[in-house]
Coordinates of C-alpha atoms in Angstrom, one line a residue:
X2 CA 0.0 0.0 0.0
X3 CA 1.3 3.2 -0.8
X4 CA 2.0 6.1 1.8
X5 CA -1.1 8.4 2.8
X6 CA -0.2 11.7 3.6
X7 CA -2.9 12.6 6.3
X8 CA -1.5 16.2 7.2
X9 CA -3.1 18.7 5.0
X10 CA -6.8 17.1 6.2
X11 CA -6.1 17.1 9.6
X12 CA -4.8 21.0 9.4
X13 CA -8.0 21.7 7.3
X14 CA -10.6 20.3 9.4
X15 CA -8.7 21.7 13.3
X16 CA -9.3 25.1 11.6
X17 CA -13.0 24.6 12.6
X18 CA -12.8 22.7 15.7
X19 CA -16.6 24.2 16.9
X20 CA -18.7 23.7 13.8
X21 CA -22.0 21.8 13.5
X22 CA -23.7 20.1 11.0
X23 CA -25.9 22.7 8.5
X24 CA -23.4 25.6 9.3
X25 CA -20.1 24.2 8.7
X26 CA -17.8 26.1 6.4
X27 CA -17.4 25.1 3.1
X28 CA -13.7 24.2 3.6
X29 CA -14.6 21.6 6.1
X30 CA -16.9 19.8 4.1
X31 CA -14.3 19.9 1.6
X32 CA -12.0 18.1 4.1
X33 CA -14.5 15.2 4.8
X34 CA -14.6 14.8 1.2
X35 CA -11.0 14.6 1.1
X36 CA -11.1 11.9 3.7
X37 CA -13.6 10.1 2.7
X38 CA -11.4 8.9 0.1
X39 CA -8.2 8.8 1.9
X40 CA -10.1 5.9 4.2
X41 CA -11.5 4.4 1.2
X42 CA -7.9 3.9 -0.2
X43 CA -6.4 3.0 3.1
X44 CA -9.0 0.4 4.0
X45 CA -8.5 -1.7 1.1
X46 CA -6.9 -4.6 3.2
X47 CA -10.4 -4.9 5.3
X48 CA -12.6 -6.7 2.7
X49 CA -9.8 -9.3 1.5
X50 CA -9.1 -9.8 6.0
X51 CA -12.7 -10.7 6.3
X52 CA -13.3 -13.1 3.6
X53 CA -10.1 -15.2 5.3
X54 CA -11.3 -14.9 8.4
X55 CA -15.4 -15.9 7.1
X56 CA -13.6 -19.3 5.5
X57 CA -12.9 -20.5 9.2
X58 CA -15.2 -18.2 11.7
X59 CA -18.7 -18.9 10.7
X60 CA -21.9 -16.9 11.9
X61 CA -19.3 -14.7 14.1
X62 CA -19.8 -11.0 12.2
X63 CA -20.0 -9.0 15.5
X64 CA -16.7 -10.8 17.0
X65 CA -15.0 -10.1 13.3
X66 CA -15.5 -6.1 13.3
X67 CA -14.8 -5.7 17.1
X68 CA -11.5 -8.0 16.3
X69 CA -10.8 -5.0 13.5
X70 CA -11.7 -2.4 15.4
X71 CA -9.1 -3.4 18.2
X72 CA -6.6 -3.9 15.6
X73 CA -7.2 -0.3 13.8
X74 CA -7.5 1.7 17.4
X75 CA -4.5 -0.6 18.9
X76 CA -7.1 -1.1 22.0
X77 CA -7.1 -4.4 24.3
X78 CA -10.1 -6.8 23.4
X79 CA -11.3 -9.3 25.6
X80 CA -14.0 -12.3 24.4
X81 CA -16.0 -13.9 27.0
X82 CA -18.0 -16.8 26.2
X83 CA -18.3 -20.4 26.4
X84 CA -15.5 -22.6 26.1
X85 CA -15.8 -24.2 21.9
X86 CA -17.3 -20.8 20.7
X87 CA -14.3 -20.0 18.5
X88 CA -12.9 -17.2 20.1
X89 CA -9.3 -18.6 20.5
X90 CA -9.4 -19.9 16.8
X91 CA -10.7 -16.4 15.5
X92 CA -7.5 -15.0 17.0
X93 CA -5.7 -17.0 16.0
X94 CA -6.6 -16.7 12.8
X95 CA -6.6 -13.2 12.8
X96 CA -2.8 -13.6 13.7
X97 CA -2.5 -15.9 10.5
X98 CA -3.6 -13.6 7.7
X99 CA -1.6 -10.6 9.5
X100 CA 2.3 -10.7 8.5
X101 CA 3.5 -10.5 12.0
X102 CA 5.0 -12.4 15.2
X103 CA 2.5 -14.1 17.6
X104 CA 2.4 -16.2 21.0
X105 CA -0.4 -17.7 22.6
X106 CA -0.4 -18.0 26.1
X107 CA -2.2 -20.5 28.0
X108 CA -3.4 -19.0 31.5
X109 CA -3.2 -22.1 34.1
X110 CA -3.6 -22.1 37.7
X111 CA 0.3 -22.6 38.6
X112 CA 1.5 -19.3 36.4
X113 CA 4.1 -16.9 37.5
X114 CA 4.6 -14.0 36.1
X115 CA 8.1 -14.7 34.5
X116 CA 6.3 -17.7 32.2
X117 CA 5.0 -14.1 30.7
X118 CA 7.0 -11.5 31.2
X119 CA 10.6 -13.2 31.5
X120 CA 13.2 -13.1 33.9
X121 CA 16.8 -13.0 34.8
X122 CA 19.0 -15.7 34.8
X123 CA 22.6 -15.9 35.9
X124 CA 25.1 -16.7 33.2
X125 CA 28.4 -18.6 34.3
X126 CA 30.4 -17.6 32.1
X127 CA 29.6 -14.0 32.3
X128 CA 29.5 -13.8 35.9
X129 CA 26.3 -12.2 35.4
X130 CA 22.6 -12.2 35.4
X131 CA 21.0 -11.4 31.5
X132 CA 17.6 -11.3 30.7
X133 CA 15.5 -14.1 28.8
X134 CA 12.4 -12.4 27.4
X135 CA 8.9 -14.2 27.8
X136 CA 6.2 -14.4 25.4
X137 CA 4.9 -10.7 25.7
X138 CA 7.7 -9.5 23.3
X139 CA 5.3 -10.1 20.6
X140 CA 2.9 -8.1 18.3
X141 CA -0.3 -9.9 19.1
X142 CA -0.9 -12.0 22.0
X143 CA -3.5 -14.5 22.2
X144 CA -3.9 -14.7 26.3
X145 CA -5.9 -18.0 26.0
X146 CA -8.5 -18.3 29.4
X147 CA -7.0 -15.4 31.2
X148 CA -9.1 -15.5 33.9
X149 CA -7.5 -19.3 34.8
X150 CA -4.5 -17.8 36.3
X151 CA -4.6 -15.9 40.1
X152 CA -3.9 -12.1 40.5
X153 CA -0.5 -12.4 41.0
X154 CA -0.3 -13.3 37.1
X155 CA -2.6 -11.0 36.4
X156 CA -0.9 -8.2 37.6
X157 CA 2.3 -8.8 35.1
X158 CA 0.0 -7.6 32.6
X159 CA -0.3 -4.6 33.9
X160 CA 2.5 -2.3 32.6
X161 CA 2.5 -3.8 29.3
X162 CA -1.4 -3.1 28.6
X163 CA -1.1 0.4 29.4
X164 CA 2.5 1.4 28.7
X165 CA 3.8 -0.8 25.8
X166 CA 6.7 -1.4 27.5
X167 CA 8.0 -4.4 30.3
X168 CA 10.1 -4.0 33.5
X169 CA 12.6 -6.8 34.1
X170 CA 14.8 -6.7 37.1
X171 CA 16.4 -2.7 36.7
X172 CA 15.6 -2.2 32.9
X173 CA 12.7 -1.8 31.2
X174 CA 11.9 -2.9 27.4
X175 CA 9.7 -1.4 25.0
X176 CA 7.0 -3.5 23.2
X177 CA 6.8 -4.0 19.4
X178 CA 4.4 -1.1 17.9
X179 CA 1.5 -3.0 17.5
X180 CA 1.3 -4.9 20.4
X181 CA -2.1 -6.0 21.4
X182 CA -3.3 -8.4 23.9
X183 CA -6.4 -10.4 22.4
X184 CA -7.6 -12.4 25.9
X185 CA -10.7 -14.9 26.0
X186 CA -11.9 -15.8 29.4
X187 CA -14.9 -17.9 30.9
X188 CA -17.9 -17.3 32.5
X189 CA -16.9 -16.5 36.0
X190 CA -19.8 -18.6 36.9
X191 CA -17.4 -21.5 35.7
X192 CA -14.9 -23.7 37.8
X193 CA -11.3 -23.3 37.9
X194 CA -11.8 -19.4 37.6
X195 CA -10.6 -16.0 39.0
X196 CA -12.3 -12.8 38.0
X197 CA -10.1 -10.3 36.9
X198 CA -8.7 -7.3 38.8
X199 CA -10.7 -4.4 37.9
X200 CA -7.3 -2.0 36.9
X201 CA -6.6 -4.6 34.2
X202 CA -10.6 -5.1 33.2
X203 CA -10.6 -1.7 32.4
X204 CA -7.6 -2.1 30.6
X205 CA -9.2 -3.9 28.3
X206 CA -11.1 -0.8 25.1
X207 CA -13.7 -3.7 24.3
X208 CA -15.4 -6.4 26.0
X209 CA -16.9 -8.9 24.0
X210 CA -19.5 -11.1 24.5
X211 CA -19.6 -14.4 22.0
X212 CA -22.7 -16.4 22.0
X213 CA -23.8 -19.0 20.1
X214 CA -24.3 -19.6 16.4
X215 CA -28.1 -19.4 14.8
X216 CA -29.7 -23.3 13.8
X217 CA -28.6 -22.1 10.0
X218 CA -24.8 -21.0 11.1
X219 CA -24.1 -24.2 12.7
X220 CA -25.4 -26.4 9.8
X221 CA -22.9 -24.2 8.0
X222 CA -20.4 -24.8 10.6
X223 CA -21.2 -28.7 10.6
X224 CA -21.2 -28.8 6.7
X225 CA -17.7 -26.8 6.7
X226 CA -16.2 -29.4 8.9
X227 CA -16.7 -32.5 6.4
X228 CA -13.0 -32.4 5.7
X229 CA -12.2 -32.1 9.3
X230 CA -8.7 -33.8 8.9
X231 CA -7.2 -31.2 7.0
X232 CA -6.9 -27.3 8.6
X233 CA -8.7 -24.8 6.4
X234 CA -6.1 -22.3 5.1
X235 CA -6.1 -19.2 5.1
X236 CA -3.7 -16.1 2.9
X237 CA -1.9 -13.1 4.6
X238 CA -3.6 -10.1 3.3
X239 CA -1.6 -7.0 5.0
X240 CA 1.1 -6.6 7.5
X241 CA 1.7 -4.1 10.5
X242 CA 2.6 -1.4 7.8
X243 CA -1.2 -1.3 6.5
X244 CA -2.5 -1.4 10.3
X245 CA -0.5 1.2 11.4
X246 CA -1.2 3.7 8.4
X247 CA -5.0 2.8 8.8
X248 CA -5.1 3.8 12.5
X249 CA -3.4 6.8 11.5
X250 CA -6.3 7.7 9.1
X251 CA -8.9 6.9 11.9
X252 CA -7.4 9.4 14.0
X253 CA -8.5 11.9 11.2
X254 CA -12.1 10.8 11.2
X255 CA -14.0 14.1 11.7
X256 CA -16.2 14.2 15.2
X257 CA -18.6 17.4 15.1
X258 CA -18.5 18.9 19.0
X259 CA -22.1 17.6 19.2
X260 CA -20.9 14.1 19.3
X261 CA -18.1 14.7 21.4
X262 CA -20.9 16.3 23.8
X263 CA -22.8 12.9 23.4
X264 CA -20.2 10.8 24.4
X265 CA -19.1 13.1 27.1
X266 CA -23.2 12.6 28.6
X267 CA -23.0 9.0 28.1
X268 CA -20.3 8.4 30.6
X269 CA -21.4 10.8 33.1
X270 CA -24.7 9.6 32.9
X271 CA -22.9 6.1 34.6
X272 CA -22.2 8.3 37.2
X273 CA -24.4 11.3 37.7
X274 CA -27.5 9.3 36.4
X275 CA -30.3 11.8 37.9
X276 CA -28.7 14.7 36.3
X277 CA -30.4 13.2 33.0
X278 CA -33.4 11.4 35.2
X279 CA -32.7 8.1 35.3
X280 CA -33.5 6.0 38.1
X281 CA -30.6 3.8 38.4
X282 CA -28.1 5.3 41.2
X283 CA -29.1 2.2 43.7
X284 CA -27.9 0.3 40.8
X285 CA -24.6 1.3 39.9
X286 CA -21.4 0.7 42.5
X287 CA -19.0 2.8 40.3
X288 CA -19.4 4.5 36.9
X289 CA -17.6 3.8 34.2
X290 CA -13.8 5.5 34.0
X291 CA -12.1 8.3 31.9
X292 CA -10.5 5.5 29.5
X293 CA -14.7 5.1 28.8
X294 CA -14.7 8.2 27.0
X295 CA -11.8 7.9 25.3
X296 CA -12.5 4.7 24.2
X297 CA -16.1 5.4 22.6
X298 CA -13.9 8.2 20.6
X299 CA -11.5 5.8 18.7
X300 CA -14.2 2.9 18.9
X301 CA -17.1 5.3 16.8
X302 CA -14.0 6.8 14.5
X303 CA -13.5 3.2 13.8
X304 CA -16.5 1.9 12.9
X305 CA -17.2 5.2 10.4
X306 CA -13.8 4.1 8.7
X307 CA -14.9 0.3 8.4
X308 CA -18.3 2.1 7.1
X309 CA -16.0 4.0 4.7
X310 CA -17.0 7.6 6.3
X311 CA -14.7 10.0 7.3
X312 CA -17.3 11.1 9.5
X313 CA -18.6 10.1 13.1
X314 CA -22.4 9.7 13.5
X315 CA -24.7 9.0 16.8
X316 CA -25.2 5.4 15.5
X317 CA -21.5 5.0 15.4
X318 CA -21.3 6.0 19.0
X319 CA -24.5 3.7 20.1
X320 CA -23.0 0.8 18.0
X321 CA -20.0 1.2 20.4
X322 CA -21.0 1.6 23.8
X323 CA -22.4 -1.7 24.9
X324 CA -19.0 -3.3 24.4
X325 CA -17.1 0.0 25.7
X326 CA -18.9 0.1 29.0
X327 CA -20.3 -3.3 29.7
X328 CA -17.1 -4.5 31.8
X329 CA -16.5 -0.9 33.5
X330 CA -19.7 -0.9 35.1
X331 CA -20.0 -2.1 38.3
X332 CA -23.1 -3.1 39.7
X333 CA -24.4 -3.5 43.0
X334 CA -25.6 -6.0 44.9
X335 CA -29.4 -4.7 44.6
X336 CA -28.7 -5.1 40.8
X337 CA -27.6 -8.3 40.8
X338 CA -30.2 -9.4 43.5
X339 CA -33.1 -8.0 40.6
X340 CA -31.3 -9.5 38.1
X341 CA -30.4 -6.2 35.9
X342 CA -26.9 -6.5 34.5
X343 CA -24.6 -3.9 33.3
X344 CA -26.3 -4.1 29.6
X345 CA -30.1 -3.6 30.5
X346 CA -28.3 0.2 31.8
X347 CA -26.2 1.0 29.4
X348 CA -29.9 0.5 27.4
X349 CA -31.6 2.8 30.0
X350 CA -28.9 5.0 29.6
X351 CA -29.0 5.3 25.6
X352 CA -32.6 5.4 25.5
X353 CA -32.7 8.6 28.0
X354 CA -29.7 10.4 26.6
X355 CA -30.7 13.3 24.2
X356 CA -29.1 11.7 20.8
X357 CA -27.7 14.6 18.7

């Protein structure tokens, strides 16, 4: 893929940072224009990426965009689901039609954090410690069941989720550019499991949750597997290059001040909810967190660029909440005890919020 120069569209459109929709000056609509192609250009790689993935990952469209939409906005995704509901096979495949390193890591009960991070060992010869890197040196990492391993393992996690960058012993190590941490975890109604701290949940841009397949997509799925001896292959269709000059054109996706306003009253409404009537305070523990609103930002400029706009609309903000917010909600015990979960208020919520 060619390079995109994105600079002269991003100058044009900060000129007006204040304008609305119906008053805008001419030279901003000009701008979208110009961006509108730049993301059809630039997204070229998308449509070849999902036919791959479609060979192997049947009836799964919602877990395919949210696995491009972390991959565009470099966020942390996690799946949760039931084991045999292909979630580490879709990143797995995902790693396979993307031309860069990945390591899979199975989370087990007797982890320490050097099986991740690495540690120190003492050379002989050298009279000296030196440092054996662990599998998080790696562009994508599948962490396979995360929620298997206890807190202590967790935590190793920590600095490389939100920094890029590993401490081992007295030096510290920077991660590859696109480094992203894919994890799939059980029900935590499921034995054997640990839930996961909440300053790595919210970690985590999208939570995912993977059901199963419709009566029609699992004939598909049973028909597909008549050759079940041999592994359905798949082609490499970009490399890091295209990834990272995509998520550079997302960041140029126009977002009027209105929508920045609505996503801005979406989060607060988690935590001031009677400022915008809703009755739900006795049902929410903690709202959701800062990285919230930042997230629905590169989330919604994402899923206009898989639209192939280089404009953010409300439905591009709705279409991203539910798997923004879901996991930084925390309920309460009344909640739970009436059985409302963190989904049936994000729908209050987005049914009560004025929509630009």
């Amino acid at each position: 893929m060619k390079e995109i120069d994105t600079a002269p569209v991003v100058g044009e459109i900060s000129r007006f940072p204040g304008t609305t929709p119906g008053r805008q000056p001419e030279d901003v609509y000009s701008a979208i224009q110009k961006i509108n192609g730049i993301v059809k250009e630039s997204s070229a790689w998308i449509a070849p990426l999902k036919y791959e993935l479609a060979k192997v990952i049947i009836g799964q469209d919602h877990l395919i965009e949210r696995l491009l939409v972390s991959l565009i906005t470099g966020g942390h995704l996690l799946l949760e689901g039931l084991p045999g509901l292909a979630k580490t096979l879709a990143v797995k495949t995902l790693a396979k039609v993307i031309q860069t390193d990945f390591k899979r890591i199975q989370f087990t009960p007797d982890m320490l954090p050097a099986d991740i991070i690495g540690t120190q060992i003492y050379n002989p010869r050298e009279t000296g410690f030196e440092v054996k890197k662990g599998p998080i040196f790696s562009s994508i990492i599948l962490a396979d069941e995360i929620n298997r391993a206890p807190a202590k393992v967790q935590s190793a996690l920590l600095e490389a989720m939100q920094e890029r960058q590993v401490t081992i012993g007295d030096e510290s190590f920077t991660l590859p550019e696109l480094f992203l941490v894919m994890a799939t975890q059980n029900p935590i109604e499921q034995e054997g499991t640990y839930p996961l701290p909440e300053a790595q949940v919210d970690r985590f841009m999208l939570k995912v949750i993977v059901g199963y397949p419709s009566r029609e997509q699992e004939r598909m799925i049973l028909d597909s597997y008549d050759q079940a001896d041999s592994e359905i292959q798949v082609a490499p269709v970009c490399d890091p290059k295209d990834i990272l000059q995509s998520r550079e054109v997302c960041n140029t996706i126009y977002m009027d001040e209105k929508i920045r306003d609505y996503i801005v009253s979406l989060v607060h409404a988690t935590r001031e909810p009677e400022i915008f009537q809703l009755d739900i305070r006795g049902y929410i523990e903690t709202g959701a967190s800062p990285r919230a609103t930042i997230s629905l930002k590169a989330v919604s400029r994402c899923l206009a660029f898989l639209s192939g706009r280089g404009y953010v609309t409300p439905d591009d903000v709705k279409g991203a909440v539910a798997d923004v917010m879901r996991h930084r909600l925390r309920i309460s015990y009344e909640a739970e005890a009436e059985g409302i979960s963190s989904e049936d208020i994000i729908r209050k919520i987005l049914d009560t919020v004025p929509v630009p």
